[in-house]
mmCIF file of C-alpha atoms in Angstrom:
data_model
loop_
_atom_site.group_PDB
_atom_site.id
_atom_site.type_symbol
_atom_site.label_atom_id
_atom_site.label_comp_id
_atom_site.label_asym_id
_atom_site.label_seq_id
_atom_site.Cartn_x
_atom_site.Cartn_y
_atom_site.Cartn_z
ATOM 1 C CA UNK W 1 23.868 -17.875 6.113
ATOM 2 C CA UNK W 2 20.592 -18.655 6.286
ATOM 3 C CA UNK W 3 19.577 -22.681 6.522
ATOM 4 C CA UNK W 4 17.782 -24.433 3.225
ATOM 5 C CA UNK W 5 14.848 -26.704 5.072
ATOM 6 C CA UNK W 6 12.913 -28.619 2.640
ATOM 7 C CA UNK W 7 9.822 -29.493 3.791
ATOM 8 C CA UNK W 8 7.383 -32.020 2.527
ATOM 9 C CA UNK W 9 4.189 -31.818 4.966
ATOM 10 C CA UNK W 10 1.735 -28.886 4.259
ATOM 11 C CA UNK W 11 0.533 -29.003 7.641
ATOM 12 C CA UNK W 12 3.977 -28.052 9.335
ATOM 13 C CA UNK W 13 3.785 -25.645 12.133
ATOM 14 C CA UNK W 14 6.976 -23.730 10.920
ATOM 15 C CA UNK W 15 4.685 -22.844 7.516
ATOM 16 C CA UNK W 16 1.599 -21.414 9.603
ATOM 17 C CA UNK W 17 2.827 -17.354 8.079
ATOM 18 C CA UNK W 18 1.640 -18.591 4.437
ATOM 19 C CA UNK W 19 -0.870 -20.895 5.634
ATOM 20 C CA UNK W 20 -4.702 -19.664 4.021
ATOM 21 C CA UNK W 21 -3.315 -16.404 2.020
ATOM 22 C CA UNK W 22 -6.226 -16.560 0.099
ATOM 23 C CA UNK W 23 -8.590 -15.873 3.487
ATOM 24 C CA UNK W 24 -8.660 -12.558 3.300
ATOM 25 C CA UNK W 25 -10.707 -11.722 6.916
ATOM 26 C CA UNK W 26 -8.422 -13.933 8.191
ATOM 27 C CA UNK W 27 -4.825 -12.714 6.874
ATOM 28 C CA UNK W 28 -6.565 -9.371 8.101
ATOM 29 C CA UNK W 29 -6.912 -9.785 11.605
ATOM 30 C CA UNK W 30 -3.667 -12.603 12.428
ATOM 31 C CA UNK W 31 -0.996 -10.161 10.391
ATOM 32 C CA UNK W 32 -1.073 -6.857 12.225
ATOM 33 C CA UNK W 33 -1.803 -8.458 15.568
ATOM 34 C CA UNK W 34 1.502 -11.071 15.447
ATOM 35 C CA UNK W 35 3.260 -8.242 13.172
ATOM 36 C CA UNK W 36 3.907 -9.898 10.004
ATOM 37 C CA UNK W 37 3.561 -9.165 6.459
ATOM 38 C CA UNK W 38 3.872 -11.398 3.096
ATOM 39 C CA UNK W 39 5.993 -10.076 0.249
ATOM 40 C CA UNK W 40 5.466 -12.120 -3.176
ATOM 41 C CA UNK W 41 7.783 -12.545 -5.643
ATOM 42 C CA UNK W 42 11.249 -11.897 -6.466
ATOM 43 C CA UNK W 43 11.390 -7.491 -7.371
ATOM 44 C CA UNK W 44 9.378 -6.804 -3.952
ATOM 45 C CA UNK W 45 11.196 -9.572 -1.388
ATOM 46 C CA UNK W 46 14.170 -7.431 -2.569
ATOM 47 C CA UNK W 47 12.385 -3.619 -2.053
ATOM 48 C CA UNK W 48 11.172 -5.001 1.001
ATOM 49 C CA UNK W 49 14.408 -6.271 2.263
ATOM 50 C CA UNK W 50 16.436 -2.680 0.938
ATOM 51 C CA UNK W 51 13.849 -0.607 2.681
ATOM 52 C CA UNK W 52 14.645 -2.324 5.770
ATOM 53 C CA UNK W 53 12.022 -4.722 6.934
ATOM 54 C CA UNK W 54 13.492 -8.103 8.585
ATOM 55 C CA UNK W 55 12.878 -11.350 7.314
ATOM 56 C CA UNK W 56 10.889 -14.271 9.717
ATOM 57 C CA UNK W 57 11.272 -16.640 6.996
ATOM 58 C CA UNK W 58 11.076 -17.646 3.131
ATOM 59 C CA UNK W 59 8.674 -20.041 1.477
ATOM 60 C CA UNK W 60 10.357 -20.892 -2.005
ATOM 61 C CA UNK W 61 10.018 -23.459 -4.625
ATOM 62 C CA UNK W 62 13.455 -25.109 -5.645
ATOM 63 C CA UNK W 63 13.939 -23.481 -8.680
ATOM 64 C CA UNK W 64 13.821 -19.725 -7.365
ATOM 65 C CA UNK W 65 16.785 -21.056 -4.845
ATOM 66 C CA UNK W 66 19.225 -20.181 -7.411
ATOM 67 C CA UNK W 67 17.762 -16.643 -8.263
ATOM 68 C CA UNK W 68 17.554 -15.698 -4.585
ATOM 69 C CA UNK W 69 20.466 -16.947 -3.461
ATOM 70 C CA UNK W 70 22.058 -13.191 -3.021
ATOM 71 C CA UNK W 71 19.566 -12.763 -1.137
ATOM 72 C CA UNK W 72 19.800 -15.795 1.168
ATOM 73 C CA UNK W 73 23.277 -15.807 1.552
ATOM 74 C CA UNK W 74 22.672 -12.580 3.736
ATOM 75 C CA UNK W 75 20.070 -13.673 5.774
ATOM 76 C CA UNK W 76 19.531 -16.038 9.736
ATOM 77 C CA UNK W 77 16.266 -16.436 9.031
ATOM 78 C CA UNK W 78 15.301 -20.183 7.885
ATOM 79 C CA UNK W 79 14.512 -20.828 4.495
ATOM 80 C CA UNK W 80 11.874 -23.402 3.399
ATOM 81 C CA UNK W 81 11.939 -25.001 0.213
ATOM 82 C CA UNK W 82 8.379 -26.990 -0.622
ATOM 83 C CA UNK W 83 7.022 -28.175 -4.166
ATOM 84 C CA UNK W 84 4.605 -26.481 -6.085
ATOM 85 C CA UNK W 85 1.403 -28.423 -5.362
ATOM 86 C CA UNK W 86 2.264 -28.120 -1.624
ATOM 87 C CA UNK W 87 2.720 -24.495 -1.568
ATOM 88 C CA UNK W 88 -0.750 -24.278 -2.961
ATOM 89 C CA UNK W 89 -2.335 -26.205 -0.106
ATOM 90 C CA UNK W 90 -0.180 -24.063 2.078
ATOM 91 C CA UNK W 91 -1.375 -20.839 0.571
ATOM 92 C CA UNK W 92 -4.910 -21.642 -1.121
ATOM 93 C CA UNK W 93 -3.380 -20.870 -4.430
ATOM 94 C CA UNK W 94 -1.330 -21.216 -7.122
ATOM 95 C CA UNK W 95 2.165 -19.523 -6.360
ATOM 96 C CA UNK W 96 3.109 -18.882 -9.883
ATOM 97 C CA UNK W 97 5.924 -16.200 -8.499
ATOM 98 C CA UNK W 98 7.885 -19.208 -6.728
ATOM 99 C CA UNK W 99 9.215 -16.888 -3.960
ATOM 100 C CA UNK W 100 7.265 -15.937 -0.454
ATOM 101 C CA UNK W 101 8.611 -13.823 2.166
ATOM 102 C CA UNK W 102 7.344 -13.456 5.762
ATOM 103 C CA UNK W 103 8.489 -9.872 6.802
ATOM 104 C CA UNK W 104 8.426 -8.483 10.449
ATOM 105 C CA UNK W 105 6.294 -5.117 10.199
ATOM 106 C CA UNK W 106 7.851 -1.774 11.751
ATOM 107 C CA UNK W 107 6.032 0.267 14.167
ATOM 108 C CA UNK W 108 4.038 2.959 12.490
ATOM 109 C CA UNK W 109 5.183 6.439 12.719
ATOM 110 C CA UNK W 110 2.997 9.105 14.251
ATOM 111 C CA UNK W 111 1.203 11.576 11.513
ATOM 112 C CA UNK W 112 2.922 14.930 12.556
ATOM 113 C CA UNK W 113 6.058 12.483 11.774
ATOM 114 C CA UNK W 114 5.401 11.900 8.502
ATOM 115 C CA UNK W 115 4.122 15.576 7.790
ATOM 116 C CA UNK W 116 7.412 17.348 9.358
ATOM 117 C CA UNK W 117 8.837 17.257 6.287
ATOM 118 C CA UNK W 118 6.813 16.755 3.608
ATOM 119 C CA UNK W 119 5.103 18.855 1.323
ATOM 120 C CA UNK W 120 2.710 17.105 -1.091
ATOM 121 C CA UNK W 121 0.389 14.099 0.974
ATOM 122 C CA UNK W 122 -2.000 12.323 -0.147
ATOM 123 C CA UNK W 123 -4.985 11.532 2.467
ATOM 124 C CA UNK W 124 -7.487 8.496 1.859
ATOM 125 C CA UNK W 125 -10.785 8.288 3.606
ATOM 126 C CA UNK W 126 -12.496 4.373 3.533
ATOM 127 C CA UNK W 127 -10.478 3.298 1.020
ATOM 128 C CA UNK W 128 -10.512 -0.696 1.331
ATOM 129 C CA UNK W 129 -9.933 -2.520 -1.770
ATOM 130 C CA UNK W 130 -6.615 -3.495 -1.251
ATOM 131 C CA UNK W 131 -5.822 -3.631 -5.372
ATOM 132 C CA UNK W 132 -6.615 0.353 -5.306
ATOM 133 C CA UNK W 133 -4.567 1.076 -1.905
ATOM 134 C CA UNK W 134 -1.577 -0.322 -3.859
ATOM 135 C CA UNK W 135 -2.633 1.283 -7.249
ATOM 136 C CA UNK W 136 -2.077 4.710 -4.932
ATOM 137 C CA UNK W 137 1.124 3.829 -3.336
ATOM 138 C CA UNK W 138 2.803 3.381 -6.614
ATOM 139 C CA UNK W 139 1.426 6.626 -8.104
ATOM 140 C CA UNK W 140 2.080 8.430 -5.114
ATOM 141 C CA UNK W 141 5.564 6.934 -5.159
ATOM 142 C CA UNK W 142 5.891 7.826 -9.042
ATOM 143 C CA UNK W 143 4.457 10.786 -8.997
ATOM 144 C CA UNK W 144 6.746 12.741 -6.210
ATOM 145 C CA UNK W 145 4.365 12.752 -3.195
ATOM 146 C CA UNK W 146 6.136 12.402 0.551
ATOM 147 C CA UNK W 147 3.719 10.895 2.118
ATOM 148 C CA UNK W 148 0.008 8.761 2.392
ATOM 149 C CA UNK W 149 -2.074 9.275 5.335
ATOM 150 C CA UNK W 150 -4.845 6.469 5.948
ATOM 151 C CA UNK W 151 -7.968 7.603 7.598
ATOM 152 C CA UNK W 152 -8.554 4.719 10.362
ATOM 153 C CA UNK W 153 -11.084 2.497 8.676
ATOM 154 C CA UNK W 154 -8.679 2.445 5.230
ATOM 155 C CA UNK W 155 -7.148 -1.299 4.392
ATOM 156 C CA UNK W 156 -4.078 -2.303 5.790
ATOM 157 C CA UNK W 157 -1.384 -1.172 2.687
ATOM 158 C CA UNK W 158 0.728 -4.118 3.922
ATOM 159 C CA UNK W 159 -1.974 -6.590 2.916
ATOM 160 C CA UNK W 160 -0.127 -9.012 0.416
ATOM 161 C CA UNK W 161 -2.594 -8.146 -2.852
ATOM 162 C CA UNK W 162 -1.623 -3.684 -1.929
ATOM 163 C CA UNK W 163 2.108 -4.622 -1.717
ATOM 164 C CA UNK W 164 1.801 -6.645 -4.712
ATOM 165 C CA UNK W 165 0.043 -3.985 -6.767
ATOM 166 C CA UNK W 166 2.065 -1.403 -5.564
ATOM 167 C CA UNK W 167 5.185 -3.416 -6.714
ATOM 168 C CA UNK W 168 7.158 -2.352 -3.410
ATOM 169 C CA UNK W 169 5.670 1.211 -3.659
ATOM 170 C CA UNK W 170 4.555 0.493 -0.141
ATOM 171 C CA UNK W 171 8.178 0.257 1.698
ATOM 172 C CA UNK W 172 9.361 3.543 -0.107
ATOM 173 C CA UNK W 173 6.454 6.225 1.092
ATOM 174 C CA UNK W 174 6.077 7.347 4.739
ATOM 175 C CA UNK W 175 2.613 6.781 5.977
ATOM 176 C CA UNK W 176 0.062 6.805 9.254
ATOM 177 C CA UNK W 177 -3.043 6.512 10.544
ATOM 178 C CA UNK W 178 -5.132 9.261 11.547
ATOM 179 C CA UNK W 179 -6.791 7.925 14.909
ATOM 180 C CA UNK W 180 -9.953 10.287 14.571
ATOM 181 C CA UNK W 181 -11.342 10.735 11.231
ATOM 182 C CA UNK W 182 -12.557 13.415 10.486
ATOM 183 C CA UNK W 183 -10.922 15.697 13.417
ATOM 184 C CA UNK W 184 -7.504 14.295 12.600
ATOM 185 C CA UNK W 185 -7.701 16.448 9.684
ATOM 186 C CA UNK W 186 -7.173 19.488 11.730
ATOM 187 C CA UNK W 187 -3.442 19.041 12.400
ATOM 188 C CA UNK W 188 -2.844 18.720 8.755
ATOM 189 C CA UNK W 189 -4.214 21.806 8.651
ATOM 190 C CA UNK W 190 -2.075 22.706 11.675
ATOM 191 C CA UNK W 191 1.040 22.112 9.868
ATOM 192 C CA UNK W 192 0.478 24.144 7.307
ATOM 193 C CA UNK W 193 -0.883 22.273 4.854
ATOM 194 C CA UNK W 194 -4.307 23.295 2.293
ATOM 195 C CA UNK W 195 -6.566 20.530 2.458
ATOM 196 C CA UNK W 196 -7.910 19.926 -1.188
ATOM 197 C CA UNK W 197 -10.915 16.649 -1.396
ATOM 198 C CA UNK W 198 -10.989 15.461 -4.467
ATOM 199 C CA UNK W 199 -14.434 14.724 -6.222
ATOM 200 C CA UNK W 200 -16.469 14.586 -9.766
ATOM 201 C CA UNK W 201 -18.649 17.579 -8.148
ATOM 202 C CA UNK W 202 -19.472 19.687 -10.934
ATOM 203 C CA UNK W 203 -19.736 22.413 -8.620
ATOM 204 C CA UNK W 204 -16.006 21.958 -7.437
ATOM 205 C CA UNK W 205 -13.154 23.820 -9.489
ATOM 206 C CA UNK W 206 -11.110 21.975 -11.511
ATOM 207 C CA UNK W 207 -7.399 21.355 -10.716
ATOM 208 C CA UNK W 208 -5.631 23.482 -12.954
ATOM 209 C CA UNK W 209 -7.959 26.138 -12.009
ATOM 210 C CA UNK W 210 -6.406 25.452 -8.179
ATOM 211 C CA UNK W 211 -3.177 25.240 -9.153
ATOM 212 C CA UNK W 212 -1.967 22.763 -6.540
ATOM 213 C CA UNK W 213 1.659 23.185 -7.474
ATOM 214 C CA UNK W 214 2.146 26.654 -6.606
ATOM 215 C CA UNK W 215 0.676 26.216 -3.572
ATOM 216 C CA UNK W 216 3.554 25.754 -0.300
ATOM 217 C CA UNK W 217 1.862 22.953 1.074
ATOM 218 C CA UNK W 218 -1.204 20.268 0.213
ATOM 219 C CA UNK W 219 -2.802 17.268 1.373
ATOM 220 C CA UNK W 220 -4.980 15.674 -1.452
ATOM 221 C CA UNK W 221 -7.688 14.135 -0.081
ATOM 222 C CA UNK W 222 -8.827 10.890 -1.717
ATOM 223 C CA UNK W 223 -12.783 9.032 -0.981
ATOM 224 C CA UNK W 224 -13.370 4.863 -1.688
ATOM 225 C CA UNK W 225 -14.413 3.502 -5.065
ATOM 226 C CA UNK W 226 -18.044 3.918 -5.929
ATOM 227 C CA UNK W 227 -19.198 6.430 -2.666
ATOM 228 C CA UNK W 228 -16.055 8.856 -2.857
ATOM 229 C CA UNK W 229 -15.150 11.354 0.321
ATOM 230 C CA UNK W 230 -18.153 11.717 2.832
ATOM 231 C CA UNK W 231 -19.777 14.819 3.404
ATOM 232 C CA UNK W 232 -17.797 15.161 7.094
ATOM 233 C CA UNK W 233 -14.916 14.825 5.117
ATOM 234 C CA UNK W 234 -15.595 17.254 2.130
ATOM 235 C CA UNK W 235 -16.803 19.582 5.064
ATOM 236 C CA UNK W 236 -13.477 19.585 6.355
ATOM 237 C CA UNK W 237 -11.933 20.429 3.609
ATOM 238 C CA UNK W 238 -10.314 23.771 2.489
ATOM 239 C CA UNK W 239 -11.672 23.418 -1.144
ATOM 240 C CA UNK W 240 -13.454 21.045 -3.510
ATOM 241 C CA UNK W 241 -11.522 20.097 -7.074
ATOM 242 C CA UNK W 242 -11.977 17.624 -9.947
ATOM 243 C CA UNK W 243 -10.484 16.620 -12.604
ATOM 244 C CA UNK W 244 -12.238 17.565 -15.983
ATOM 245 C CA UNK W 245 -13.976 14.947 -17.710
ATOM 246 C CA UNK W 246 -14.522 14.452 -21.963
ATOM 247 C CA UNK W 247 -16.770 12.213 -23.786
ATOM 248 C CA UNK W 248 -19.648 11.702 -21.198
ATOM 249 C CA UNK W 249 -17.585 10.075 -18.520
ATOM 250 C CA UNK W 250 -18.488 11.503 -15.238
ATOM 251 C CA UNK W 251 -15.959 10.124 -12.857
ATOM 252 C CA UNK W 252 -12.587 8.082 -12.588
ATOM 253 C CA UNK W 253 -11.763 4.917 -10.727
ATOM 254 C CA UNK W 254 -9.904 6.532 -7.628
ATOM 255 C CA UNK W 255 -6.878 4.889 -8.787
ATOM 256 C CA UNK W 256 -6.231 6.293 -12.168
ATOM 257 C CA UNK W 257 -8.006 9.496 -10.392
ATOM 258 C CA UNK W 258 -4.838 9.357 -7.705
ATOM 259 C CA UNK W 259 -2.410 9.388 -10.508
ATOM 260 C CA UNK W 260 -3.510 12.829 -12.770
ATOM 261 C CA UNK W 261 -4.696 14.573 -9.169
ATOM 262 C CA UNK W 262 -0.745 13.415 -8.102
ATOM 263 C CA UNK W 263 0.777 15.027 -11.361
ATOM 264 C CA UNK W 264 -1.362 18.025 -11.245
ATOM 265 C CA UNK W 265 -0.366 18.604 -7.709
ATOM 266 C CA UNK W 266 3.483 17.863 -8.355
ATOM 267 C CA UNK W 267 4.051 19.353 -11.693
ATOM 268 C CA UNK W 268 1.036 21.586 -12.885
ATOM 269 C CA UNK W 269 -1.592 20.450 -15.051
ATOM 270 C CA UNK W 270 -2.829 17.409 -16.267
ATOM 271 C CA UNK W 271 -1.850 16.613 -19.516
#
């Protein structure tokens, strides 16, 4: 059973996981390098724990002792219970949630892992606003595809805002890094796969048009907010599609763009 430690002094070395969560250059350099991740709030603490990821420690406030208790009768790790105002000057903000996790990452699996048995993926080029990386991960989670593949400049899908967004989405689809971007493409291709790049190109067909579902195997390829898939990328490509547009509006923010392209690709068309 895991050990209760109340702690009272925000500058305790045993805290230094939550310590400036709000430091976002920061969080992104120390967490991949010493292999950590934060989980926030009760629903994905527990998704993160099912799926398999092993707890360093937990940063709660006393009265979220009694909801996780399940939870930390079943664990070693230590278990640190601090007050509101101190979590704040722990974490640079105000922990409304009540419940932190520090969670030991997994190594990453290799891409032709991840692809051996899947049959819809979903490929992002540049994306790095971590609120749209999780936005993805949950549609692509919802929405029946097997896997995400991050081109290698894409944000880190463990960062604590993507998991957050993503409600857990994160721990329950297989994804990689492509280390060459974009030549890395080519053993999508390689296993089989039709590479369709998503854009608001008038010229490109639109999905229904495609028919994504009918096809054996596809990797949807998704750009960043605002510049969309580069021209190496759309040059890679097998074909161009979009999703039609009504009204006068020319494009979709790539996360509610993710979640029709996903349906269309699972199901059939967009509705």
């Amino acid at each position: 059973m895991a050990e209760l430690i109340t702690v009272d002094d925000p500058g305790d070395p045993r805290l230094r996981d939550y310590t400036g969560l709000t430091d976002v250059e920061l969080r992104r350099r120390r967490e991949p390098a010493e292999g950590l991740f934060i989980a926030e709030g009760e629903k994905v603490i527990r998704r993160a724990t099912d799926a398999g990821y092993a707890m360093r420690s937990m940063l709660l406030s006393a009265k979220w002792v009694d909801v996780m208790r399940d939870v930390i009768d079943g664990l070693t790790a230590p278990v640190y219970v601090v007050g509101p105002d101190l979590a704040e000057q722990v974490t640079g903000y105000h922990v409304h949630r009540g419940a932190l996790a520090s969670m030991q990452r997994k190594p990453l699996p290799a891409a032709d892992e991840v692809l051996a048995g899947a049959r819809r993926v979903a490929v992002m080029e540049s994306v790095n606003d971590h609120t749209n990386i999780g936005a993805i991960f949950r549609s692509a989670a919802a929405l029946g595809m097997d896997a995400v593949l991050l081109s290698p400049d894409c944000a880190d899908p463990l960062y604590r805002r993507s998991v957050k967004v993503s409600m857990g989405a994160v721990f329950s689809v297989p994804y990689a890094r492509l280390d060459t971007w974009p030549q890395g493409l080519d053993a999508v291709r390689e296993a089989g796969f039709t590479l369709l790049a998503l854009t608001p190109d008038e010229q490109a067909r639109p999905l229904d048009e495609v028919a994504p579902h009918t096809m054996d195997r596809v990797a949807l390829m998704l750009g960043a907010e605002g510049d969309g898939l580069s021209r190496r990328a759309l040059a890679a490509a097998d074909a161009p599609v979009r999703i039609p547009m009504s009204h006068g509006v020319d494009s979709l923010n790539v996360g509610a763009a993710a979640a029709v392209a996903f349906y269309a690709v699972a199901t059939g068309r967009p509705r």
